[in-house]
Amino acid sequence: DIQMTQSPSSLSASVGDRVTITCRASQSISTYLNWCQQKPGQAPKLLISAASSLQSGVPSRFSGSGSGTDFTLTISSLQPEDFATYYCQQSYSTPFTFGPGTKVDIK
Amino acid sequence: QITLKESGPTLVKPTQTLTLTCTFSGFSLSTSGVGVGWIRQPPGKALEWLALIYWDDDNRYRPSLRSRLTITKDTSKNLVVLTMTNMDPVDTATYYCAHFLVDRRQFDYWGQGTLVTVSS
């Protein structure tokens, strides 16, 4: 199985801050990397696919980059509705695997 | 508009078999390039992919659970069924089904999830 790690596991930030979350795969996954956002009590929501492709309707303050084993999710200016847990997920091969999540909360 | 909804028991006893149904609308599982997957999330923990069925009846399973899982589809009724045998308390989780686009390899629409508790 391809193992996914994320850092940090949690962070505290203020509205307007720039936030960067890192995801690392245990082997190269090309750009088969998705990011999703999950708010408490809700289902995950896909934000970015193929490492950098923003889903329709997702604000442009979200961006993704990377290839191979190292990826980043950036929120350019954190908004109140962005406080949530973020997961990366590799779709290079089954079993698809998710990272452990990064919880973003209010400083 | 694509929607999915999970249904099934909220409580099962250890050793019992869990049967979950994903009822969907807005797409057909007979359309090339489409799939439906199941993902679960134990309380307070991360997401874990379980199984995926494709439009052509091909399927994939999480290897560590392969012997316990079966995924099937009924294209005419727009539903996908996941069965998991020999349930254990560690299987307590919220179970989600999700629409999968093969060419983009993404779960782009998710159901609301259903919490299944395994307890005697």
mmCIF file of N, CA and C in Angstrom, chain B residues 28-81:
data_model
loop_
_atom_site.group_PDB
_atom_site.id
_atom_site.type_symbol
_atom_site.label_atom_id
_atom_site.label_comp_id
_atom_site.label_asym_id
_atom_site.label_seq_id
_atom_site.Cartn_x
_atom_site.Cartn_y
_atom_site.Cartn_z
ATOM 1 N N SER B 28 -25.695 7.354 -14.278
ATOM 2 C CA SER B 28 -25.984 5.951 -14.450
ATOM 3 C C SER B 28 -24.695 5.145 -14.306
ATOM 4 N N LEU B 29 -24.781 4.033 -13.605
ATOM 5 C CA LEU B 29 -23.618 3.162 -13.456
ATOM 6 C C LEU B 29 -23.434 2.259 -14.658
ATOM 7 N N SER B 30 -24.180 2.511 -15.708
ATOM 8 C CA SER B 30 -23.930 1.821 -16.965
ATOM 9 C C SER B 30 -23.130 2.710 -17.916
ATOM 10 N N THR B 31 -22.858 3.924 -17.486
ATOM 11 C CA THR B 31 -22.095 4.873 -18.301
ATOM 12 C C THR B 31 -20.608 4.612 -18.164
ATOM 13 N N SER B 32 -19.939 4.488 -19.284
ATOM 14 C CA SER B 32 -18.504 4.231 -19.286
ATOM 15 C C SER B 32 -17.755 5.309 -18.505
ATOM 16 N N GLY B 33 -16.798 4.864 -17.691
ATOM 17 C CA GLY B 33 -15.949 5.801 -16.970
ATOM 18 C C GLY B 33 -16.450 6.229 -15.610
ATOM 19 N N VAL B 34 -17.451 5.526 -15.123
ATOM 20 C CA VAL B 34 -18.059 5.890 -13.839
ATOM 21 C C VAL B 34 -17.924 4.741 -12.852
ATOM 22 N N GLY B 35 -17.815 5.074 -11.587
ATOM 23 C CA GLY B 35 -17.787 4.058 -10.551
ATOM 24 C C GLY B 35 -18.426 4.598 -9.281
ATOM 25 N N VAL B 36 -18.636 3.708 -8.336
ATOM 26 C CA VAL B 36 -19.099 4.092 -6.997
ATOM 27 C C VAL B 36 -18.212 3.388 -5.986
ATOM 28 N N GLY B 37 -17.738 4.146 -5.035
ATOM 29 C CA GLY B 37 -16.871 3.590 -4.009
ATOM 30 C C GLY B 37 -17.452 3.733 -2.615
ATOM 31 N N TRP B 38 -16.878 2.976 -1.700
ATOM 32 C CA TRP B 38 -17.223 3.064 -0.277
ATOM 33 C C TRP B 38 -15.971 3.438 0.506
ATOM 34 N N ILE B 39 -16.162 4.375 1.418
ATOM 35 C CA ILE B 39 -15.094 4.859 2.280
ATOM 36 C C ILE B 39 -15.669 4.952 3.685
ATOM 37 N N ARG B 40 -14.887 4.603 4.695
ATOM 38 C CA ARG B 40 -15.391 4.710 6.058
ATOM 39 C C ARG B 40 -14.481 5.579 6.911
ATOM 40 N N GLN B 41 -15.025 5.993 8.053
ATOM 41 C CA GLN B 41 -14.295 6.875 8.954
ATOM 42 C C GLN B 41 -14.683 6.555 10.390
ATOM 43 N N PRO B 42 -13.805 5.859 11.121
ATOM 44 C CA PRO B 42 -14.083 5.640 12.553
ATOM 45 C C PRO B 42 -14.172 6.976 13.271
ATOM 46 N N PRO B 43 -14.914 7.034 14.365
ATOM 47 C CA PRO B 43 -15.084 8.309 15.083
ATOM 48 C C PRO B 43 -13.755 8.954 15.431
ATOM 49 N N GLY B 44 -13.580 10.185 15.011
ATOM 50 C CA GLY B 44 -12.375 10.933 15.320
ATOM 51 C C GLY B 44 -11.133 10.522 14.551
ATOM 52 N N LYS B 45 -11.301 9.634 13.578
ATOM 53 C CA LYS B 45 -10.136 9.137 12.848
ATOM 54 C C LYS B 45 -10.206 9.510 11.367
ATOM 55 N N ALA B 46 -9.215 9.036 10.624
ATOM 56 C CA ALA B 46 -9.100 9.397 9.217
ATOM 57 C C ALA B 46 -9.977 8.527 8.322
ATOM 58 N N LEU B 47 -10.037 8.908 7.080
ATOM 59 C CA LEU B 47 -10.819 8.192 6.080
ATOM 60 C C LEU B 47 -10.083 6.949 5.612
ATOM 61 N N GLU B 48 -10.856 5.915 5.305
ATOM 62 C CA GLU B 48 -10.281 4.638 4.861
ATOM 63 C C GLU B 48 -11.113 4.109 3.692
ATOM 64 N N TRP B 49 -10.459 3.972 2.538
ATOM 65 C CA TRP B 49 -11.148 3.446 1.368
ATOM 66 C C TRP B 49 -11.386 1.942 1.514
ATOM 67 N N LEU B 50 -12.578 1.486 1.111
ATOM 68 C CA LEU B 50 -12.944 0.081 1.269
ATOM 69 C C LEU B 50 -13.076 -0.668 -0.060
ATOM 70 N N ALA B 51 -13.851 -0.116 -0.977
ATOM 71 C CA ALA B 51 -14.168 -0.859 -2.196
ATOM 72 C C ALA B 51 -14.650 0.088 -3.285
ATOM 73 N N LEU B 52 -14.586 -0.417 -4.518
ATOM 74 C CA LEU B 52 -15.003 0.377 -5.672
ATOM 75 C C LEU B 52 -15.573 -0.551 -6.723
ATOM 76 N N ILE B 53 -16.689 -0.166 -7.317
ATOM 77 C CA ILE B 53 -17.240 -0.933 -8.428
ATOM 78 C C ILE B 53 -17.348 -0.007 -9.628
ATOM 79 N N TYR B 54 -16.961 -0.533 -10.796
ATOM 80 C CA TYR B 54 -16.951 0.249 -12.029
ATOM 81 C C TYR B 54 -18.192 -0.051 -12.866
ATOM 82 N N TRP B 55 -18.407 0.791 -13.841
ATOM 83 C CA TRP B 55 -19.555 0.649 -14.733
ATOM 84 C C TRP B 55 -19.591 -0.715 -15.430
ATOM 85 N N ASP B 56 -18.411 -1.316 -15.634
ATOM 86 C CA ASP B 56 -18.335 -2.581 -16.366
ATOM 87 C C ASP B 56 -18.318 -3.786 -15.433
ATOM 88 N N ASP B 57 -18.659 -3.574 -14.154
ATOM 89 C CA ASP B 57 -18.733 -4.622 -13.137
ATOM 90 C C ASP B 57 -17.380 -5.017 -12.556
ATOM 91 N N ASP B 58 -16.313 -4.438 -13.080
ATOM 92 C CA ASP B 58 -15.020 -4.661 -12.440
ATOM 93 C C ASP B 58 -15.082 -4.068 -11.039
ATOM 94 N N ASN B 59 -14.287 -4.620 -10.134
ATOM 95 C CA ASN B 59 -14.286 -4.083 -8.783
ATOM 96 C C ASN B 59 -12.904 -4.191 -8.154
ATOM 97 N N ARG B 60 -12.726 -3.415 -7.114
ATOM 98 C CA ARG B 60 -11.488 -3.405 -6.343
ATOM 99 C C ARG B 60 -11.839 -3.368 -4.863
ATOM 100 N N TYR B 61 -10.999 -4.016 -4.056
ATOM 101 C CA TYR B 61 -11.226 -4.058 -2.619
ATOM 102 C C TYR B 61 -9.952 -3.697 -1.858
ATOM 103 N N ARG B 62 -10.147 -3.215 -0.654
ATOM 104 C CA ARG B 62 -9.033 -3.020 0.249
ATOM 105 C C ARG B 62 -8.498 -4.404 0.581
ATOM 106 N N PRO B 63 -7.234 -4.673 0.305
ATOM 107 C CA PRO B 63 -6.714 -6.033 0.488
ATOM 108 C C PRO B 63 -6.904 -6.588 1.895
ATOM 109 N N SER B 64 -6.714 -5.753 2.911
ATOM 110 C CA SER B 64 -6.808 -6.250 4.286
ATOM 111 C C SER B 64 -8.232 -6.651 4.664
ATOM 112 N N LEU B 65 -9.223 -6.212 3.889
ATOM 113 C CA LEU B 65 -10.625 -6.542 4.174
ATOM 114 C C LEU B 65 -11.246 -7.371 3.056
ATOM 115 N N ARG B 66 -10.444 -7.768 2.087
ATOM 116 C CA ARG B 66 -10.963 -8.416 0.883
ATOM 117 C C ARG B 66 -11.851 -9.621 1.192
ATOM 118 N N SER B 67 -11.467 -10.409 2.174
ATOM 119 C CA SER B 67 -12.233 -11.627 2.463
ATOM 120 C C SER B 67 -13.592 -11.324 3.092
ATOM 121 N N ARG B 68 -13.789 -10.125 3.570
ATOM 122 C CA ARG B 68 -15.027 -9.778 4.270
ATOM 123 C C ARG B 68 -15.974 -8.901 3.444
ATOM 124 N N LEU B 69 -15.498 -8.362 2.350
ATOM 125 C CA LEU B 69 -16.272 -7.382 1.591
ATOM 126 C C LEU B 69 -16.811 -7.935 0.283
ATOM 127 N N THR B 70 -18.022 -7.485 -0.064
ATOM 128 C CA THR B 70 -18.579 -7.740 -1.386
ATOM 129 C C THR B 70 -19.296 -6.476 -1.839
ATOM 130 N N ILE B 71 -19.001 -6.028 -3.032
ATOM 131 C CA ILE B 71 -19.678 -4.855 -3.590
ATOM 132 C C ILE B 71 -20.398 -5.280 -4.874
ATOM 133 N N THR B 72 -21.654 -4.888 -4.973
ATOM 134 C CA THR B 72 -22.454 -5.213 -6.153
ATOM 135 C C THR B 72 -23.245 -3.983 -6.584
ATOM 136 N N LYS B 73 -23.767 -4.034 -7.783
ATOM 137 C CA LYS B 73 -24.575 -2.915 -8.269
ATOM 138 C C LYS B 73 -25.843 -3.408 -8.931
ATOM 139 N N ASP B 74 -26.857 -2.585 -8.894
ATOM 140 C CA ASP B 74 -28.093 -2.827 -9.622
ATOM 141 C C ASP B 74 -28.317 -1.579 -10.471
ATOM 142 N N THR B 75 -27.916 -1.664 -11.709
ATOM 143 C CA THR B 75 -27.958 -0.504 -12.581
ATOM 144 C C THR B 75 -29.391 -0.016 -12.807
ATOM 145 N N SER B 76 -30.318 -0.939 -12.887
ATOM 146 C CA SER B 76 -31.700 -0.549 -13.167
ATOM 147 C C SER B 76 -32.328 0.214 -12.007
ATOM 148 N N LYS B 77 -31.847 -0.054 -10.794
ATOM 149 C CA LYS B 77 -32.392 0.606 -9.606
ATOM 150 C C LYS B 77 -31.495 1.728 -9.096
ATOM 151 N N ASN B 78 -30.401 1.977 -9.782
ATOM 152 C CA ASN B 78 -29.460 3.021 -9.359
ATOM 153 C C ASN B 78 -29.005 2.827 -7.917
ATOM 154 N N LEU B 79 -28.494 1.655 -7.634
ATOM 155 C CA LEU B 79 -27.981 1.429 -6.301
ATOM 156 C C LEU B 79 -26.765 0.512 -6.304
ATOM 157 N N VAL B 80 -25.975 0.688 -5.252
ATOM 158 C CA VAL B 80 -24.788 -0.134 -5.013
ATOM 159 C C VAL B 80 -24.892 -0.675 -3.593
ATOM 160 N N VAL B 81 -24.579 -1.931 -3.420
ATOM 161 C CA VAL B 81 -24.671 -2.582 -2.117
ATOM 162 C C VAL B 81 -23.289 -3.039 -1.676
#
